[in-house]
mmCIF file of C-alpha atoms in Angstrom:
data_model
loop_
_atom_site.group_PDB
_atom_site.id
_atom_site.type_symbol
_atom_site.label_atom_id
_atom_site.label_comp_id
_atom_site.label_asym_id
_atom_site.label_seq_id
_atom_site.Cartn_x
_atom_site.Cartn_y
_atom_site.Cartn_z
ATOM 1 C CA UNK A 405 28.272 31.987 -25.933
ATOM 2 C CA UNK A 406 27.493 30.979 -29.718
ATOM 3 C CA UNK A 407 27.859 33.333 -32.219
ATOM 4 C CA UNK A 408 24.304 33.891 -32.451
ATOM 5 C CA UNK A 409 24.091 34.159 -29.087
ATOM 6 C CA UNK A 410 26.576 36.906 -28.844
ATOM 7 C CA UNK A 411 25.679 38.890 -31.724
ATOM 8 C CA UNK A 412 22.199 38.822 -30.378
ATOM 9 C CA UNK A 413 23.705 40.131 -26.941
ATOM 10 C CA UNK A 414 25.944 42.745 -28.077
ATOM 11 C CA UNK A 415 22.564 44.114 -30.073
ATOM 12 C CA UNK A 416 20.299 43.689 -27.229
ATOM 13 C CA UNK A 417 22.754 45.642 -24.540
ATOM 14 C CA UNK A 418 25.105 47.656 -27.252
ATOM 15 C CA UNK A 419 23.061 48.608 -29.919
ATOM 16 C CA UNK A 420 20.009 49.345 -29.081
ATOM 17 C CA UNK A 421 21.036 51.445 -25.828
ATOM 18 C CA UNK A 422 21.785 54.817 -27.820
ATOM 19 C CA UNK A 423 22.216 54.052 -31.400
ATOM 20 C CA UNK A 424 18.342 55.059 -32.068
ATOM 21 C CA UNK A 425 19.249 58.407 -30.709
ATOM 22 C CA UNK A 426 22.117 58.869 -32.549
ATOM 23 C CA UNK A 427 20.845 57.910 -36.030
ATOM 24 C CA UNK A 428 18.067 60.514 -35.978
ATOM 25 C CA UNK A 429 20.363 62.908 -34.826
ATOM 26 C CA UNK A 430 22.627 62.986 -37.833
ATOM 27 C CA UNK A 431 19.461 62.493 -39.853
ATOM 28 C CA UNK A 432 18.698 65.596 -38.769
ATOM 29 C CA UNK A 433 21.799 67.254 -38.986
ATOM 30 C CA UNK A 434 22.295 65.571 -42.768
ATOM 31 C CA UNK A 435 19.394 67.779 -44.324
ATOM 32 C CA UNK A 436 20.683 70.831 -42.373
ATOM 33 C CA UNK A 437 23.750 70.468 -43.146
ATOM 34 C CA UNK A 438 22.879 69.892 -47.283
ATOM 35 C CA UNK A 439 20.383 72.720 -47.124
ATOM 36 C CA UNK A 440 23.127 75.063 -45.620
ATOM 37 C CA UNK A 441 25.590 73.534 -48.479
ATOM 38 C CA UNK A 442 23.874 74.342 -51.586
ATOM 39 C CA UNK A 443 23.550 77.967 -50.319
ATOM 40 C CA UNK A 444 26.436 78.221 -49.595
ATOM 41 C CA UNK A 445 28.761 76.775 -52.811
ATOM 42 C CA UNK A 446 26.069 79.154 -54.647
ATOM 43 C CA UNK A 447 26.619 82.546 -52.516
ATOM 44 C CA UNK A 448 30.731 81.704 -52.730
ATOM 45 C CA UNK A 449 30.203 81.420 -56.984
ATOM 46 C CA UNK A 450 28.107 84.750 -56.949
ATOM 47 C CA UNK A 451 30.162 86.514 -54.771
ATOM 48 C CA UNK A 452 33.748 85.037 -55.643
ATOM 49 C CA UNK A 453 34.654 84.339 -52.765
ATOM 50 C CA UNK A 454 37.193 81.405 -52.314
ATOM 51 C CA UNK A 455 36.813 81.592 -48.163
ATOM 52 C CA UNK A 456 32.952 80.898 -48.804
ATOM 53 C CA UNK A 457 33.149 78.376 -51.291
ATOM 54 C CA UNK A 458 35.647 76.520 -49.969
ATOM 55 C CA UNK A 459 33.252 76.563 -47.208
ATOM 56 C CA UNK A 460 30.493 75.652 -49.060
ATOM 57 C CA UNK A 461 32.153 72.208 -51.024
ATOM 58 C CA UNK A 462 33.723 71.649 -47.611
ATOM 59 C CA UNK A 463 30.110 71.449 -46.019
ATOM 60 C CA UNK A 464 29.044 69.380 -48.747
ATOM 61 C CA UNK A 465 31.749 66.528 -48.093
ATOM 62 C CA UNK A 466 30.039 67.121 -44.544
ATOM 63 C CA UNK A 467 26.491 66.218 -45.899
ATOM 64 C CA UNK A 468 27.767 63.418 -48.143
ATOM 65 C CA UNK A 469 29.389 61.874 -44.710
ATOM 66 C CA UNK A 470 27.055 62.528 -42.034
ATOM 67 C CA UNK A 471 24.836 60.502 -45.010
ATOM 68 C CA UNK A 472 27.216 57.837 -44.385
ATOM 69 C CA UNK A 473 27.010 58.083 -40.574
ATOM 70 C CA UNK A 474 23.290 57.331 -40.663
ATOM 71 C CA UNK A 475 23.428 54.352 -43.464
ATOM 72 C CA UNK A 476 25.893 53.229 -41.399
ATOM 73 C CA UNK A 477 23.322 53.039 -38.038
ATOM 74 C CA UNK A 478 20.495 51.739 -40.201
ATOM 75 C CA UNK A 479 22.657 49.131 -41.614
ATOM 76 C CA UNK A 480 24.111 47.912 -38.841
ATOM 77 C CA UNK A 481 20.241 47.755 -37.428
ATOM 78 C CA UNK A 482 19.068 45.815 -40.518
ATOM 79 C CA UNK A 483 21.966 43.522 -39.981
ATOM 80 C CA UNK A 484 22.125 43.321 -36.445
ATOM 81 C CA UNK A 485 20.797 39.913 -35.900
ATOM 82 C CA UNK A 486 22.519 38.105 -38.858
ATOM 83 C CA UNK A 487 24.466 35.082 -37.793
ATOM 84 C CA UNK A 488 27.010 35.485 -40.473
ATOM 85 C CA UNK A 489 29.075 38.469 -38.680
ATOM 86 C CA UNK A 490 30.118 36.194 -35.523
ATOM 87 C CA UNK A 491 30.638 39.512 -33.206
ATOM 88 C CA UNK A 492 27.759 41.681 -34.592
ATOM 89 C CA UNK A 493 27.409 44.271 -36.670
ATOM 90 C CA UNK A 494 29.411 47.582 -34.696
ATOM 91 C CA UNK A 495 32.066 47.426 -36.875
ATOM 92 C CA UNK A 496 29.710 48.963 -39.607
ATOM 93 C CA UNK A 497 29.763 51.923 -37.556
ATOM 94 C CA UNK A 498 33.710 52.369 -37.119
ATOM 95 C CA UNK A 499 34.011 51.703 -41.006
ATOM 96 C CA UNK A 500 32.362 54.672 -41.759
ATOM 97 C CA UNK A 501 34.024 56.687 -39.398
ATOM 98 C CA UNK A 502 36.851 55.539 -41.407
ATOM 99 C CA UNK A 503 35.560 56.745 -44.533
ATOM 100 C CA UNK A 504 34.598 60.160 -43.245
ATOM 101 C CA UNK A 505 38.018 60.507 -42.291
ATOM 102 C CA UNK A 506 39.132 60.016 -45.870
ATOM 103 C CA UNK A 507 36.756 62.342 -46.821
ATOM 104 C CA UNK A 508 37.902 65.077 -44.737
ATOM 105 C CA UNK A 509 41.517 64.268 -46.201
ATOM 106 C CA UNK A 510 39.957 64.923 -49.706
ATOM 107 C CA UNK A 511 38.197 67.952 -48.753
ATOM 108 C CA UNK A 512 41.257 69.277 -47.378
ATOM 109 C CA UNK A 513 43.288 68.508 -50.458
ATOM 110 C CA UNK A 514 40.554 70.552 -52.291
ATOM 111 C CA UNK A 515 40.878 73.585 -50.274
ATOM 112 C CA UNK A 516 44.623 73.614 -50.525
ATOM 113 C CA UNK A 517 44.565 73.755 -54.284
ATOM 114 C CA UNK A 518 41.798 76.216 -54.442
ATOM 115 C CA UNK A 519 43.487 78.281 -52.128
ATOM 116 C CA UNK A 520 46.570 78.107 -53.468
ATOM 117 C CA UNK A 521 45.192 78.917 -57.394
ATOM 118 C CA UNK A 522 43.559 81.968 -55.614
ATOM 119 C CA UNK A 523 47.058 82.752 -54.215
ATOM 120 C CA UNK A 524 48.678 82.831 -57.649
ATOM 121 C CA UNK A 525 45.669 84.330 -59.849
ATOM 122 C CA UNK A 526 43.510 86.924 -57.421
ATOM 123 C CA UNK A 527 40.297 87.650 -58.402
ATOM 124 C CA UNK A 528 37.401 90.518 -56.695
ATOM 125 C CA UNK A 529 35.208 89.576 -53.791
ATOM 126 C CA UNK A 530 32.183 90.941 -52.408
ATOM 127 C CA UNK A 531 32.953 90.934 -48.900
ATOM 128 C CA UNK A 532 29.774 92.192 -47.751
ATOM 129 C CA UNK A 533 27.608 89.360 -48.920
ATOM 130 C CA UNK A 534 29.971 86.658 -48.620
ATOM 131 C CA UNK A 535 29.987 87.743 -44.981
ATOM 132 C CA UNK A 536 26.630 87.487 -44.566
ATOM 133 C CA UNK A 537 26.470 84.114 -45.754
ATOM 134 C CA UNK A 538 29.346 82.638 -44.079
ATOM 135 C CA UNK A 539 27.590 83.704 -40.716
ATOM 136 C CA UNK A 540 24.809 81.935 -41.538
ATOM 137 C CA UNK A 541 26.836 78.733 -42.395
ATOM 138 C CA UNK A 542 28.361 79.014 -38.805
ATOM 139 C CA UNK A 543 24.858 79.174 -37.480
ATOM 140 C CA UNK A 544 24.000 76.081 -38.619
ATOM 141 C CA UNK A 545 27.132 74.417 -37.714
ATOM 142 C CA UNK A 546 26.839 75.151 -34.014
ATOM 143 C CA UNK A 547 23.229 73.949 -34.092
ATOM 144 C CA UNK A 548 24.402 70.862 -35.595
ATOM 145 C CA UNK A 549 27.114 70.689 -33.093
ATOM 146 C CA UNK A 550 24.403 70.789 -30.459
ATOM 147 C CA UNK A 551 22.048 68.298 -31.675
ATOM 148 C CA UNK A 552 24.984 65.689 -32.051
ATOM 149 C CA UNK A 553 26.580 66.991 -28.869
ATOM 150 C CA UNK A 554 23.169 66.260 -27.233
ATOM 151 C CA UNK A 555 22.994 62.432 -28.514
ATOM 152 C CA UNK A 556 26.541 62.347 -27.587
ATOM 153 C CA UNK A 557 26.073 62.698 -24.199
ATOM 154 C CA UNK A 558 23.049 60.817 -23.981
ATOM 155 C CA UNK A 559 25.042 57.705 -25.737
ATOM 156 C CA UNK A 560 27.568 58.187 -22.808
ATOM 157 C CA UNK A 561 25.160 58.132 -20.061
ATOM 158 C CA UNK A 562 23.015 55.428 -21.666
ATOM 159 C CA UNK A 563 26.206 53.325 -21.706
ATOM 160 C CA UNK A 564 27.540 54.109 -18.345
ATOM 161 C CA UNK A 565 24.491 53.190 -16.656
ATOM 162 C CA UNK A 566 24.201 49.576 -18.509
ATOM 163 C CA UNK A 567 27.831 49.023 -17.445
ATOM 164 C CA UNK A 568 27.476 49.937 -13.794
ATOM 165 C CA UNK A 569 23.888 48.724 -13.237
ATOM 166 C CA UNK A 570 25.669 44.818 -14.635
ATOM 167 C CA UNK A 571 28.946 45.121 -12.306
ATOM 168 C CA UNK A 572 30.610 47.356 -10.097
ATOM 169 C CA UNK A 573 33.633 47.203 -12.100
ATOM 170 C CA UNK A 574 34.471 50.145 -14.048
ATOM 171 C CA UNK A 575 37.378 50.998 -15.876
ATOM 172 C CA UNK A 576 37.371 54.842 -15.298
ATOM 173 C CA UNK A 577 40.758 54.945 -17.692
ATOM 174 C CA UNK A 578 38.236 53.883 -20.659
ATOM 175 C CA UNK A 579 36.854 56.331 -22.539
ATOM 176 C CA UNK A 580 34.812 54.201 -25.748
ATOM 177 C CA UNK A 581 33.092 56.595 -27.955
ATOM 178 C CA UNK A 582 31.099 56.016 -30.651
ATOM 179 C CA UNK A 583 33.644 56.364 -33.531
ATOM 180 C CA UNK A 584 30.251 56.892 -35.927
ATOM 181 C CA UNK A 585 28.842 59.174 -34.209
ATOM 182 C CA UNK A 586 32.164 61.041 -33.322
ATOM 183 C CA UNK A 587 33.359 61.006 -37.337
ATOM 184 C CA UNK A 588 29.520 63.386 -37.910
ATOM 185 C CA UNK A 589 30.928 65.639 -35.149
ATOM 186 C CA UNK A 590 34.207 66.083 -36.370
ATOM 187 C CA UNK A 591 32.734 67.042 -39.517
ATOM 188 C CA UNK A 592 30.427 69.728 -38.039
ATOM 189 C CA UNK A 593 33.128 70.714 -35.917
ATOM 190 C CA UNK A 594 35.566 71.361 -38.879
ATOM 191 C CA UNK A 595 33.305 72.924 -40.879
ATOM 192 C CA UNK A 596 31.925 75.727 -37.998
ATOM 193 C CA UNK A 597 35.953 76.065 -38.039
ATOM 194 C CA UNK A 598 36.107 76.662 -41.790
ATOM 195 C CA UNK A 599 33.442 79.303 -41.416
ATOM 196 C CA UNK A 600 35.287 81.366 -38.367
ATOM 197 C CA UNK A 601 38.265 81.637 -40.877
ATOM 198 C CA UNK A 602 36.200 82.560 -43.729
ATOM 199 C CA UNK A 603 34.613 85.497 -41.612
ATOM 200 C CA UNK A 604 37.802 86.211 -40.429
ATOM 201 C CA UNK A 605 39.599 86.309 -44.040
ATOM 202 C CA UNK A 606 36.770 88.405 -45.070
ATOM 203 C CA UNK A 607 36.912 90.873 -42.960
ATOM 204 C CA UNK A 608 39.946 91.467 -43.041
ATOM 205 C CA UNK A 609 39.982 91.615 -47.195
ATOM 206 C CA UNK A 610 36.478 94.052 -46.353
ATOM 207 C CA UNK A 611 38.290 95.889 -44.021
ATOM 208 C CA UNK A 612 42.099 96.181 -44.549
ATOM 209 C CA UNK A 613 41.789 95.662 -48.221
ATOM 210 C CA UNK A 614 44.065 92.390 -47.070
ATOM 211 C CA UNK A 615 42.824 90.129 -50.615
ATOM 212 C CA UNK A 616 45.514 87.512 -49.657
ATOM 213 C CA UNK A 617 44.036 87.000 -46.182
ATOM 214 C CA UNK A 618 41.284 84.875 -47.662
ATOM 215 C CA UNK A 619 43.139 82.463 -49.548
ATOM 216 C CA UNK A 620 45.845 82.163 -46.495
ATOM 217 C CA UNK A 621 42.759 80.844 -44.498
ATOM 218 C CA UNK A 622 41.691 78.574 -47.007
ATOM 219 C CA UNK A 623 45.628 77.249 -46.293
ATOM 220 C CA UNK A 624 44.900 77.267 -42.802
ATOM 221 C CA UNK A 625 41.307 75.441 -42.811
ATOM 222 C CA UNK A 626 42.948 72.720 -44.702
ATOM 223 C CA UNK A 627 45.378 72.281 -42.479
ATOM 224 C CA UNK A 628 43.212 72.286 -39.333
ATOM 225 C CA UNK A 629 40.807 69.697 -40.968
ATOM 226 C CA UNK A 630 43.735 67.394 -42.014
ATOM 227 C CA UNK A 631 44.725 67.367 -38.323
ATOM 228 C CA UNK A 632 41.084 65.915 -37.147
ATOM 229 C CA UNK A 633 41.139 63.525 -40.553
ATOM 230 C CA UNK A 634 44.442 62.314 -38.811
ATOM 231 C CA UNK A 635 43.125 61.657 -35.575
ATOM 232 C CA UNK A 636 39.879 60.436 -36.413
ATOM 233 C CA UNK A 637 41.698 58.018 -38.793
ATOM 234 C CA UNK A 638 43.560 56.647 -36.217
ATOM 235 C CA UNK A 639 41.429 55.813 -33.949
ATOM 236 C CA UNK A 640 38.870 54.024 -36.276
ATOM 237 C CA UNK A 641 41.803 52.119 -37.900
ATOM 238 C CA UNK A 642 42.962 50.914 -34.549
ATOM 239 C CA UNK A 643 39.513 49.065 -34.229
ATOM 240 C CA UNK A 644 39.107 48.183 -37.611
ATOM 241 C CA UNK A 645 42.953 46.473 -37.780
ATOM 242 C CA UNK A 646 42.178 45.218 -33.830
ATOM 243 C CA UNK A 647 45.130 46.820 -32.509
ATOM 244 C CA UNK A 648 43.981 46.578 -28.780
ATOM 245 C CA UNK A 649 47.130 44.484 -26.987
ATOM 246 C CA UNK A 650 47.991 47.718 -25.157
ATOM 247 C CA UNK A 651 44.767 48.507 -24.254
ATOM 248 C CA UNK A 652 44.223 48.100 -20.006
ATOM 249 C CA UNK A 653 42.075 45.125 -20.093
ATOM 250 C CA UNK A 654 44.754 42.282 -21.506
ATOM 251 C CA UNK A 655 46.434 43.043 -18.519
ATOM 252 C CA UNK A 656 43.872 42.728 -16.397
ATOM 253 C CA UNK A 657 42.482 39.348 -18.535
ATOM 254 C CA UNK A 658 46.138 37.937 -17.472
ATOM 255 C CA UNK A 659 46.083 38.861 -13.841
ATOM 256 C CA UNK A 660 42.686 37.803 -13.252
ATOM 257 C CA UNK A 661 43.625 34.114 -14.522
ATOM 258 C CA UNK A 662 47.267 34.240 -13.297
ATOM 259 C CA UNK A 663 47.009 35.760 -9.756
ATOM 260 C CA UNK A 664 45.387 32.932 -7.759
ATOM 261 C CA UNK A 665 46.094 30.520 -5.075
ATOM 262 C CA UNK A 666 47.295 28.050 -8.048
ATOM 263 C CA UNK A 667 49.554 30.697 -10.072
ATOM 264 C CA UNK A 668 52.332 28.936 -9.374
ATOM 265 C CA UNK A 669 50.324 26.315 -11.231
ATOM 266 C CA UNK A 670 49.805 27.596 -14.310
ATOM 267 C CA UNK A 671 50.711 30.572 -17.171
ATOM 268 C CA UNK A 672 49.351 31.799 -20.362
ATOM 269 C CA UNK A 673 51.524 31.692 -22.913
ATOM 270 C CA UNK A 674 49.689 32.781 -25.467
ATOM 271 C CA UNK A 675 46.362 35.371 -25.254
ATOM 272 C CA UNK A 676 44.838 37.642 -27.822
ATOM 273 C CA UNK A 677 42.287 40.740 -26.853
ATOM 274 C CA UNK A 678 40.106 42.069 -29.637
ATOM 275 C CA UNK A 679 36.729 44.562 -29.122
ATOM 276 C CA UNK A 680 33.783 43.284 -30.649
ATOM 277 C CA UNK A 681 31.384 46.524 -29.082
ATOM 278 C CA UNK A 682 31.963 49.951 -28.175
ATOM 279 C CA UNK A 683 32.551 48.515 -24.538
ATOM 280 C CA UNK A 684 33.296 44.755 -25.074
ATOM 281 C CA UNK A 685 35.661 41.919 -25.873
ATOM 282 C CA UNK A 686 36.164 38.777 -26.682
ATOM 283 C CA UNK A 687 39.668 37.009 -25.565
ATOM 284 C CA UNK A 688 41.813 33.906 -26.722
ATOM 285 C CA UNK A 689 43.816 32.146 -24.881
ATOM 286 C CA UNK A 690 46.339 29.347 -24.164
ATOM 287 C CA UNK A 691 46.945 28.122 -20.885
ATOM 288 C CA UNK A 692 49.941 25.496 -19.302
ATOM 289 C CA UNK A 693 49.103 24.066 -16.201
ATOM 290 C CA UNK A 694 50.596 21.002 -14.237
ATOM 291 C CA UNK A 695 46.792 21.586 -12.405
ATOM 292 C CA UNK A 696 44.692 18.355 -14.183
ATOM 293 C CA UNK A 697 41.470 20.022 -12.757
ATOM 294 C CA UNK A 698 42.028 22.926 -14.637
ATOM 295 C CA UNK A 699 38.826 23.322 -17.376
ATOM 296 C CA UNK A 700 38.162 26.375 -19.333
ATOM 297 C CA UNK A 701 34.791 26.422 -17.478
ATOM 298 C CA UNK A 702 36.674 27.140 -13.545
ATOM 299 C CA UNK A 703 39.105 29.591 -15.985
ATOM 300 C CA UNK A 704 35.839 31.150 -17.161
ATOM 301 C CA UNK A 705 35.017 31.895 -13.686
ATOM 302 C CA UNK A 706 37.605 33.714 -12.808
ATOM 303 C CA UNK A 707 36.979 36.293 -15.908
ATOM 304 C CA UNK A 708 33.556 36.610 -14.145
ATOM 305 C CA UNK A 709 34.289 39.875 -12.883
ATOM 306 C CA UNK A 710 35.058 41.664 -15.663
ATOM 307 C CA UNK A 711 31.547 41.947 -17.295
ATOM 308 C CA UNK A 712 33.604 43.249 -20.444
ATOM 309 C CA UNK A 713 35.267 40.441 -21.976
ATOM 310 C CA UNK A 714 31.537 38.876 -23.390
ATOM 311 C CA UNK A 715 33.323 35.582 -25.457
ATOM 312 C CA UNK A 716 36.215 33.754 -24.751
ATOM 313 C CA UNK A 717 38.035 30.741 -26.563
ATOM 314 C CA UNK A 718 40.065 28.964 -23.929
ATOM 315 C CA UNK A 719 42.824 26.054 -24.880
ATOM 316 C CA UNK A 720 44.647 24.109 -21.726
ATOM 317 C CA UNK A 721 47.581 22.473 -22.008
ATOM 318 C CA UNK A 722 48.616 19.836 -19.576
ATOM 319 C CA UNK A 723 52.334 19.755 -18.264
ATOM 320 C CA UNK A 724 53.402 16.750 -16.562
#
């Protein structure tokens, strides 16, 4: 394929299969989510509650980067047919799944240091309001979680059913989410966290009289969140930095080109793997052979069955 040609394929069979879905969903969830903020930071300030506004300014990192998960599908839409990115325009996507990431690292740092100045200089909290509005926060979380959870699971089943209806080759040990659309869950996920250990912390300061406990779970929030920053920033880097020579398909690139009647014939010695779509690749290889009827067309042929690999650059070498 030409570039063209492929970008225009990876939007026609990628893109367009779930990423419609997906963008209105964290649309949605964007304006809940903001809404829910602004209450929020102002309930925490009223009520002095360091649980709740950490909380709140936690949920508005959320807002800012579920923003950034839906620029990121209308860009990559705008974009999607411009020759000048030569494997299409996905990587958008994964880039802001990157950035949420760091954003959940600074939001994290934020609730450390707010919970730790609590820790050291204690002031009153009115539990029974700041309760109140910490429920609601939760609330809206776990409708948020279920209206991305939703176009989650339609993505997945969208994509599963383009894969299987083109081959009958599937690589059940592949799991290829949508790193966007995953970095707006995490968020919503981390935050409905944030608010069960606010409620928590508050009722046991409303309760017990235990002041400290709200703080501690400030501690403990930013910890949890800096564990799905860590993940989330891992995976989205591996794409970004193309760090997919481990990854089950290389191996199966090699032994579809090396096991054959003429193996004895011939050997890469050189092949790169790289994704270019949530579920495809594009492949580079070098090939000696002592076969002189060997063209990258008949090598092309026998990459046929795996529907995956969408581009590949093939150099032979003849050995005498």
């Amino acid at each position: 394929m030409q570039n063209q040609d492929l970008s225009e394929w990876i939007h026609d069979h990628v893109f367009h299969v779930s990423s419609d879905a997906a963008e209105r969903s964290t649309r949605m969830v964007m304006w809940v989510t903001a809404i829910t903020m602004v209450i929020e930071v102002l309930a925490g300030w009223w009520f002095n509650s360091m649980a709740l506004l950490a909380d709140g300014w936690h949920m508005s990192s959320h807002a800012v980067a579920i923003g950034l998960t839906a620029l990121a599908y209308g860009t990559a839409r705008l974009y999607s047919k411009d020759p000048r990115f030569a494997f299409g325009t996905w990587k958008i996507e994964v880039l802001a799944g990157y950035s949420s990431a760091l954003m959940l690292v600074g939001v994290a740092v934020l609730m450390l240091t707010g919970s730790i100045e609590r820790i050291i200089t204690p002031q009153p909290i009115r539990y029974q309001e700041a309760i109140v509005v910490t429920i609601l926060g939760l609330v809206v979380n776990i409708i948020c979680a279920l209206i991305l959870g939703k176009a989650h699971h339609h993505h997945h089943h969208d994509q599963d059913h383009l894969h299987k209806s083109e081959h009958q080759h599937n690589h059940d040990h592949d799991h290829h989410h949508d790193l966007n659309l995953k970095s707006a869950y995490v968020h919503v996920i981390a935050d409905a966290a944030t608010s069960v250990l606010a409620i928590v912390a508050l009722m046991g300061g409303w309760i017990s009289g235990w002041s400290w406990l709200d703080p501690l779970m400030g501690i403990v929030g930013a910890a949890l969140v800096l564990v799905w920053a860590k993940g989330l920033m891992t995976d989205t880097s591996k794409v970004l930095l193309d760090r997919e020579m481990d990854h089950p398909v290389v191996e199966e690139i090699r032994s579809a080109v090396e096991s054959s009647e003429a193996s004895d014939r011939l050997r890469i010695t050189d092949l790169h793997v790289w994704r270019v779509g949530k579920k495809v690749y594009s492949c580079a290889m070098t090939i000696v052979t002592t076969d002189p009827h060997l063209t990258p067309d008949v090598v092309r042929r026998k990459l046929a069955e795996h529907k995956e690999v969408v581009h590949s650059t093939i150099e032979i070498h003849l050995h005498p």
